[in-house]
């Protein structure tokens, strides 16, 4: 059944989700910062209750690349608190969180029951946001995203950077290259969000394919797909706080989203050609 959906935020994931929801017949309203400053409680209270929607998707956030300090933490928490308080209980809320809530020492196979230990302001802001939206009445869906990429991400994702390097003829892999990652094609994220809204899926889920690969393997895949003549150079570096494996057990996700079929990394990388 078509739903009336408000997307709060107008960034990369928001725009892709807007297209996906429209293609599936949902009526979509998108509110960017110019339409409503979600950190301003008065603006949120004046606009959100009057939207008359069945579901709201909170994508707006100060991402790590823009700010990872106390100020950005407060801004993210305020947005979650204001939206959770302003929406009527009959409106489903989908909140985009992050796998950063697990910190930099996650277990070998991450599930939603794994220990939560964010190590920076961004991760803490997402964990606090989860607690705030989870406390509201009505259907709440929390999606912990992991490494979203796609052609329109303005070169900010790891996959986009690898694709640009491959086309330029030389890919640099820093560190051992054995760190494992599991990236999300943005079109798959939009599909998960659409299914969350269409079927009113409650609960908290890690959004990941469940097929992690080392950074060296991913670099080779990108090179072979986009420019087989490109070279791959591994550069030794001092260990950093982000050199840890992300490997997910997606059995819970598969039960909640039985119709979800992830795009293979090979197919997704082709979009950069």
Coordinates of C-alpha atoms in Angstrom, one line a residue, residues 32 49 66 72 78 83 89 125 149 189 193 196 265 271:
X32 CA 16.2 20.0 3.9
X49 CA 3.0 17.7 13.3
X66 CA 32.0 17.6 8.5
X72 CA 28.4 18.1 16.1
X78 CA 19.1 17.6 19.2
X83 CA 11.9 14.8 15.7
X89 CA 2.6 8.3 17.6
X125 CA 25.7 10.9 18.9
X149 CA 28.6 4.4 -1.6
X189 CA 20.0 1.2 1.3
X193 CA 14.3 1.9 3.8
X196 CA 11.0 -0.8 6.3
X265 CA 30.0 -5.4 -5.1
X271 CA 28.2 2.2 -11.8

